[in-house]
CSV table of C-alpha atoms and ligand atoms in Angstrom, one decimal:
chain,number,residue,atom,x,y,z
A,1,UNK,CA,6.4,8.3,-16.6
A,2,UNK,CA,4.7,4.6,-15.7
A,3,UNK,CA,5.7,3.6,-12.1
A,4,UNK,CA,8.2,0.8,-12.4
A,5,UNK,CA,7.8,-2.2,-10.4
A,6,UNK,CA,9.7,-5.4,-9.2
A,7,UNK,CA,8.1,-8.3,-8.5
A,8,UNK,CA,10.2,-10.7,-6.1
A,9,UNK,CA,8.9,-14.1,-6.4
A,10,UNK,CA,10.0,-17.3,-7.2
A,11,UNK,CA,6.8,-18.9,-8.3
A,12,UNK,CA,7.0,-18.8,-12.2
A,13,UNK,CA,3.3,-19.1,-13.3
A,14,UNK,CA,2.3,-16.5,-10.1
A,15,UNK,CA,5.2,-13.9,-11.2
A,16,UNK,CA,3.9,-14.2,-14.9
A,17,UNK,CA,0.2,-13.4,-13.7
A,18,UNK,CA,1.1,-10.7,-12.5
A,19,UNK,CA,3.6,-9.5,-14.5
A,20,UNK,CA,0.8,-9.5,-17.3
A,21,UNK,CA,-1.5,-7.8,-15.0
A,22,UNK,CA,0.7,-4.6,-13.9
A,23,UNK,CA,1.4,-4.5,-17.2
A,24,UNK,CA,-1.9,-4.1,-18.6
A,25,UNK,CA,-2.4,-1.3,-15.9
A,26,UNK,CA,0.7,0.5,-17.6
A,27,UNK,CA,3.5,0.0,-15.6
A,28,UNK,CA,6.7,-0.8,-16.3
A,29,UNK,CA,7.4,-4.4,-14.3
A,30,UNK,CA,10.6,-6.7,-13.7
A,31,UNK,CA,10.7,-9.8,-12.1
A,32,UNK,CA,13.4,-11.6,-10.3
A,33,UNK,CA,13.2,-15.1,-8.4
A,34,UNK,CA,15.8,-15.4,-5.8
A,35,UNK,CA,16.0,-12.8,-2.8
A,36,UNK,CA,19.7,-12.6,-3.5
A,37,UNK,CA,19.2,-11.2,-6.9
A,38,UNK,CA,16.6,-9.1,-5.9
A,39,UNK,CA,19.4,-7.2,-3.3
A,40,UNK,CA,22.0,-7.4,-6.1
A,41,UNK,CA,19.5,-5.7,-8.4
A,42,UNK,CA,17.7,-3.4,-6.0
A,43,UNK,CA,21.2,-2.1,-4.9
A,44,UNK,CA,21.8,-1.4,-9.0
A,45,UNK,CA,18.4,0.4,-9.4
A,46,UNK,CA,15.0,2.0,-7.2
A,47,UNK,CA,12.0,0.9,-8.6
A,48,UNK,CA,8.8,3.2,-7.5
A,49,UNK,CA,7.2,-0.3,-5.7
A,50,UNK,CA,8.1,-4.0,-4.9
A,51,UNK,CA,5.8,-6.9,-4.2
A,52,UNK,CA,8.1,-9.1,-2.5
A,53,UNK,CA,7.1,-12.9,-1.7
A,54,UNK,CA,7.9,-13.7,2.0
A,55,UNK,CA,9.4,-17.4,0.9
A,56,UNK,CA,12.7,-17.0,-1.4
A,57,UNK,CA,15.7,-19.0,-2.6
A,58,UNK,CA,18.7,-16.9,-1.8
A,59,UNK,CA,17.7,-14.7,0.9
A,60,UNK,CA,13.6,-14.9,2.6
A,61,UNK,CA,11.7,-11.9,1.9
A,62,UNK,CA,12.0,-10.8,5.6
A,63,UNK,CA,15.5,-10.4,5.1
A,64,UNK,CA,15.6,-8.7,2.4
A,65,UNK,CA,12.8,-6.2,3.7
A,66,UNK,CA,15.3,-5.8,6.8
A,67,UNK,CA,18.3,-4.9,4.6
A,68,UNK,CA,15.8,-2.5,2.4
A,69,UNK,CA,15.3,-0.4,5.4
A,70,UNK,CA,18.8,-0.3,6.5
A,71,UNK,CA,20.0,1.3,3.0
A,72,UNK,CA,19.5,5.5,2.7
A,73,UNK,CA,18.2,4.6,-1.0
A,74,UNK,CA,15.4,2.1,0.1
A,75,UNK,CA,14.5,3.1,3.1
A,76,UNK,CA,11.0,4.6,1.9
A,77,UNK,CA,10.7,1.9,-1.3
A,78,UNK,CA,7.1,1.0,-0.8
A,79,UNK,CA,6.9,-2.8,-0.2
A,80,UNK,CA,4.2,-4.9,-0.5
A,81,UNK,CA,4.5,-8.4,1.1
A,82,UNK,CA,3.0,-11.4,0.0
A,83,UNK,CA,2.3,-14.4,2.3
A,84,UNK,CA,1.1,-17.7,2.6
A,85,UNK,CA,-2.3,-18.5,4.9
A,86,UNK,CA,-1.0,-19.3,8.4
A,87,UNK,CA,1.1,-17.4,9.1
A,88,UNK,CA,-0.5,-14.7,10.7
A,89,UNK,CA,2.1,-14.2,13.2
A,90,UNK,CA,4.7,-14.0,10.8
A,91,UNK,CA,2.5,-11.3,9.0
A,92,UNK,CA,2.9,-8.9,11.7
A,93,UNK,CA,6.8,-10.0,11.9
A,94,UNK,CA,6.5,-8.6,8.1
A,95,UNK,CA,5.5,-5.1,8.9
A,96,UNK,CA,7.6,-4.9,11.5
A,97,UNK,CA,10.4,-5.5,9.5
A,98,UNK,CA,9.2,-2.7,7.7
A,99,UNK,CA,7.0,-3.7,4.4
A,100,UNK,CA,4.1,-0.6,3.7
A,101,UNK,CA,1.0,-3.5,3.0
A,102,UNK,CA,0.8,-7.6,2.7
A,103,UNK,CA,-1.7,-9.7,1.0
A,104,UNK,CA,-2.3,-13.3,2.0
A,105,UNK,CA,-2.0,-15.9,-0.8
A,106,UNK,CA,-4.3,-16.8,-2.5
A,107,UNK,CA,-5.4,-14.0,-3.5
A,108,UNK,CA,-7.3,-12.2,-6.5
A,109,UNK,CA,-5.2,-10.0,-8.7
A,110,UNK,CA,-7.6,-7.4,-9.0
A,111,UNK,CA,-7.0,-6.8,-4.8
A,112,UNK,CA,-3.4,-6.9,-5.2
A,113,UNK,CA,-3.7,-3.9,-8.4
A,114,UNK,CA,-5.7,-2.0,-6.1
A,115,UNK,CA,-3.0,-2.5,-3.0
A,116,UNK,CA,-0.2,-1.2,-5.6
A,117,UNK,CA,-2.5,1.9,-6.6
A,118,UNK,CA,-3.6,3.1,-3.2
A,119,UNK,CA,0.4,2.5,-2.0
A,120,UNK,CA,1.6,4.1,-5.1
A,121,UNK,CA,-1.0,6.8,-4.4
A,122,UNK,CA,0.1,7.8,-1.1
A,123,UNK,CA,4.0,7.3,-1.7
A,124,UNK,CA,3.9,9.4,-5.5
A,125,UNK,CA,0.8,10.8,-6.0
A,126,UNK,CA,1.9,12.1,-9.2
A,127,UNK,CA,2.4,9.0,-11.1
A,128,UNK,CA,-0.5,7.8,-10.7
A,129,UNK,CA,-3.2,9.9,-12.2
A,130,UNK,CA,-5.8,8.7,-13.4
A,131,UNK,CA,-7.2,10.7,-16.0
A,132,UNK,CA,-4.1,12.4,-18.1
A,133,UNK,CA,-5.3,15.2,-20.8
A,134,UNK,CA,-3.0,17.0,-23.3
A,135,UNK,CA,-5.1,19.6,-25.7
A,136,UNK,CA,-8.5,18.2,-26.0
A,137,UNK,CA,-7.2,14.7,-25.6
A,138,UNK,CA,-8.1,13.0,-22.2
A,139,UNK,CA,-7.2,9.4,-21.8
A,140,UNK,CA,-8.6,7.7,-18.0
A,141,UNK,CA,-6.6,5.1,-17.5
A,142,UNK,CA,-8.6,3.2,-14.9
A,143,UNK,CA,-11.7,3.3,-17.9
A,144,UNK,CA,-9.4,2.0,-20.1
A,145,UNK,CA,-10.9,5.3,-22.5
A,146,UNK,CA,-9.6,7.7,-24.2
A,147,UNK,CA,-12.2,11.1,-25.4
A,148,UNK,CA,-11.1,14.4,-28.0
A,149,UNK,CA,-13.3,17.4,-27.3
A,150,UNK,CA,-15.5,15.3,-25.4
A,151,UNK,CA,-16.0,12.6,-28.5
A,152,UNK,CA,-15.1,8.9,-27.7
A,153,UNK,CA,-12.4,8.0,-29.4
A,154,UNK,CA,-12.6,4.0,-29.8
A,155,UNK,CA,-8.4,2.1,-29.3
A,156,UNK,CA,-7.3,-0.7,-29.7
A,157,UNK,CA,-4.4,-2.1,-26.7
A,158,UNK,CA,-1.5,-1.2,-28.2
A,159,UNK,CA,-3.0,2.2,-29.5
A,160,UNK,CA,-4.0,3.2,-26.0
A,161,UNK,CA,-0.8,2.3,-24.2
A,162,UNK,CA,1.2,4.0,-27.1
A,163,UNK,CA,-1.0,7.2,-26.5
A,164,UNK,CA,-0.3,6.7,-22.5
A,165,UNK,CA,3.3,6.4,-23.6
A,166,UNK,CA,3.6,9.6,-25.2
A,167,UNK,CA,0.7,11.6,-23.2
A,168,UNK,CA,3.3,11.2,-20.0
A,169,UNK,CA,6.0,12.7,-21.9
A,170,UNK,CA,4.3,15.6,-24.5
A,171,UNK,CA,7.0,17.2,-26.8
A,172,UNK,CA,9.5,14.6,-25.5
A,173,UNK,CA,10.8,13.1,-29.4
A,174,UNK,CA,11.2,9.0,-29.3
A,175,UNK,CA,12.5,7.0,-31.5
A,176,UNK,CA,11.1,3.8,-33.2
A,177,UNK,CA,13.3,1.9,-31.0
A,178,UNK,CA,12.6,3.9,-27.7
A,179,UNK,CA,8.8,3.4,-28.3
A,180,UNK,CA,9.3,-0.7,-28.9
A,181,UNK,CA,10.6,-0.9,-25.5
A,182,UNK,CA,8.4,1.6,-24.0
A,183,UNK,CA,5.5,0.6,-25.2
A,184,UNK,CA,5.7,-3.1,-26.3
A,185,UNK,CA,8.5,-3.9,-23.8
A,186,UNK,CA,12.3,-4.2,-24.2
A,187,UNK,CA,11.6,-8.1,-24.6
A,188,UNK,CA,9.6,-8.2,-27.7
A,189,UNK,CA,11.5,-8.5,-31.1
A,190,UNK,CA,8.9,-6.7,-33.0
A,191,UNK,CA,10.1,-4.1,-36.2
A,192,UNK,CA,10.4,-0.9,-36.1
A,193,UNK,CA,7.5,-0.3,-39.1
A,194,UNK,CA,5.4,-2.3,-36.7
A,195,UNK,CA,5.3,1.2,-35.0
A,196,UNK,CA,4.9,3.3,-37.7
A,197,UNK,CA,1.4,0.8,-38.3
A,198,UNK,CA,0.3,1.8,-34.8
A,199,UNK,CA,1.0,5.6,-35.2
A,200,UNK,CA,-0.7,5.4,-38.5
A,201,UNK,CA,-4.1,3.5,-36.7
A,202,UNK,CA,-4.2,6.2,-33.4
A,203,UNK,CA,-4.0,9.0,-36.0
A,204,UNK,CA,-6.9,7.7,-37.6
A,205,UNK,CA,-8.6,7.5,-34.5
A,206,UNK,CA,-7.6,10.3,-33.1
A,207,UNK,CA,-8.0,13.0,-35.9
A,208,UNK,CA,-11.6,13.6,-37.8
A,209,UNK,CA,-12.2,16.0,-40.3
A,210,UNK,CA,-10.1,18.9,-40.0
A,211,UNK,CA,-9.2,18.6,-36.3
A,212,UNK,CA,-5.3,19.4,-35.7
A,213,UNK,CA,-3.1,15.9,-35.8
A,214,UNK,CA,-1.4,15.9,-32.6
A,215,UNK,CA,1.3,13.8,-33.0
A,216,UNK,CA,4.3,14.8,-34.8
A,217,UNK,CA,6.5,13.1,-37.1
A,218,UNK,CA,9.6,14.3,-36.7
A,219,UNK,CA,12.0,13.2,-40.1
A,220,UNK,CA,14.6,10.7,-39.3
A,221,UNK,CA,14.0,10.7,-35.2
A,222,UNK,CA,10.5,9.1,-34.4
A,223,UNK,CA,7.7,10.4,-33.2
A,224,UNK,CA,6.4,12.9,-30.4
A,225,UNK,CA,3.2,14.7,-28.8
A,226,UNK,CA,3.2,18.1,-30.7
A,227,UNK,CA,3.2,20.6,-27.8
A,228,UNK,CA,2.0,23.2,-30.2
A,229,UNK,CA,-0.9,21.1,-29.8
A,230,UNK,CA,-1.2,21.4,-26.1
A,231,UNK,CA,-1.1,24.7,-26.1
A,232,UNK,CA,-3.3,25.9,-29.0
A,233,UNK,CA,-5.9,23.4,-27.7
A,234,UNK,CA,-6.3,23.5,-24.2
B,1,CA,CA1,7.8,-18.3,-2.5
C-alpha cells in the first residue's frame, strides 16, 4: 500500500504543488486548510505522514502538533513542519512541541519529497521500497522504470502507477471502480472502460511473444496480479 499523507496548509496554489508532487511519487494525499479541520479529521483517520504549515486559520500548526502528541493514536504520526524565514526561534519551539523535521519556506519541492522519504523511511520502512518485483517484473519507483526478465519495458504515467497499484497488492482482485480511485484518484470522474484501455496498453507492454500475461481478468470483478505468476516466475 502507497503511504497516505495529509497536507495541512492553507495556502491554495502551495497545497496544490504539492499535492501534485506527492502524488506523482505515488502516494495517496489529502489536503485540508484550517488547523481545526485538520484535528477534526486527524481524530477520524491516521495518515502514515503530515506536512503541517506552522501559520493556520482555526488552530496554528504548533497547536495542533501539541494536541498530536497528547493523543495515544498520534503520538508517533511523523510530522513535518513547514515555516516561514525568520522565525528561527520559533523553529526550535516547533520540534519541541514535537514535529519529526521542518523545512523553511521557500523551499524546493524536490527537498521537501526527499524530507517525506527519509521520514517515511525511518518511521515504516516497509512502505517505502524502492524497487518492488513480482515474477520477473521489477518496477523502481524512484527511476520512474519498470524492467521483465531484465528487458525495459517502456509506460506511460498512468500505466506505471496502475502497475504500482496492483504490484503492492499481488492476487488482491479490484474492481473497475476500486482502481479509478486507486489509481486516478477518488476525485476524477473518468469511466470505468477508461480502465479497461489502460489494462489493455500495460499488457501490451508488459507481455512479448509468448511470455506468461500476468495480470488477470477476473469475469464480472476487475482485474488483479495473477499470483500464479509470482510464483511460477520468480
Ligand atoms: Ca499558512
Amino acid at each position: 500500500m502507497s503511504a497516505r499523507i495529509l497536507i495541512v496548509e492553507d495556502e491554495e496554489p502551495l497545497a496544490l504543488l504539492l499535492r501534485y508532487n506527492l502524488e506523482a511519487e505515488g502516494y495517496e494525499v489529502q489536503t485540508v486548510d484550517r488547523g481545526d479541520d485538520a484535528d477534526t479529521r486527524l481524530r477520524e483517520e491516521t495518515p502514515d505522514l503530515v506536512v503541517l504549515d506552522w501559520m493556520l486559520p482555526g488552530l496554528s500548526g504548533i497547536e495542533l502538533c501539541r494536541r498530536l502528541r497528547t493523543r495515544p493514536e498520534t503520538k508517533t504520526l511523523p510530522i513535518i513542519m513547514l515555516t516561514a524565514r525568520g522565525e528561527e526561534s520559533e523553529r526550535i519551539r516547533g520540534l519541541a512541541t514535537g514535529a519529526d523535521d521542518y523545512v523553511v519556506k521557500p523551499f524546493s519541492v524536490p527537498e521537501l519529497i526527499a524530507r517525506v522519504r527519509a521520514l517515511l523511511r525511518r518511521s515504516s520502512p516497509g512502505r517505502v521500497a524502492d524497487v518492488l518485483s513480482y515474477g520477473d517484473i521489477e518496477l523502481d519507483r524512484e527511476k520512474k522504470r519498470v524492467s521483465r526478465a531484465g528487458r525495459e519495458v517502456p509506460l506511460g504515467p498512468t500505466e506505471f502507477k496502475l502497475l504500482e497499484f496492483l504490484m503492492e497488492r499481488p492476487g488482491r482482485v479490484f474492481s473497475r471502480e476500486q482502481l479509478l480511485d486507486g489509481v486516478w484518484g477518488s476525485e476524477v470522474y473518468i469511466d470505468e472502460r477508461t480502465v479497461d484501455v489502460h489494462v489493455g496498453r500495460l499488457r501490451k507492454a508488459l507481455n512479448r511473444g509468448r511470455e506468461i500475461d500476468p495480470i488477470r481478468t477476473v469475469r464480472g470483478a476487475g482485474y488483479a496480479l495473477d499470483d500464479r505468476f509470482g510464483r511460477s516466475a520468480a
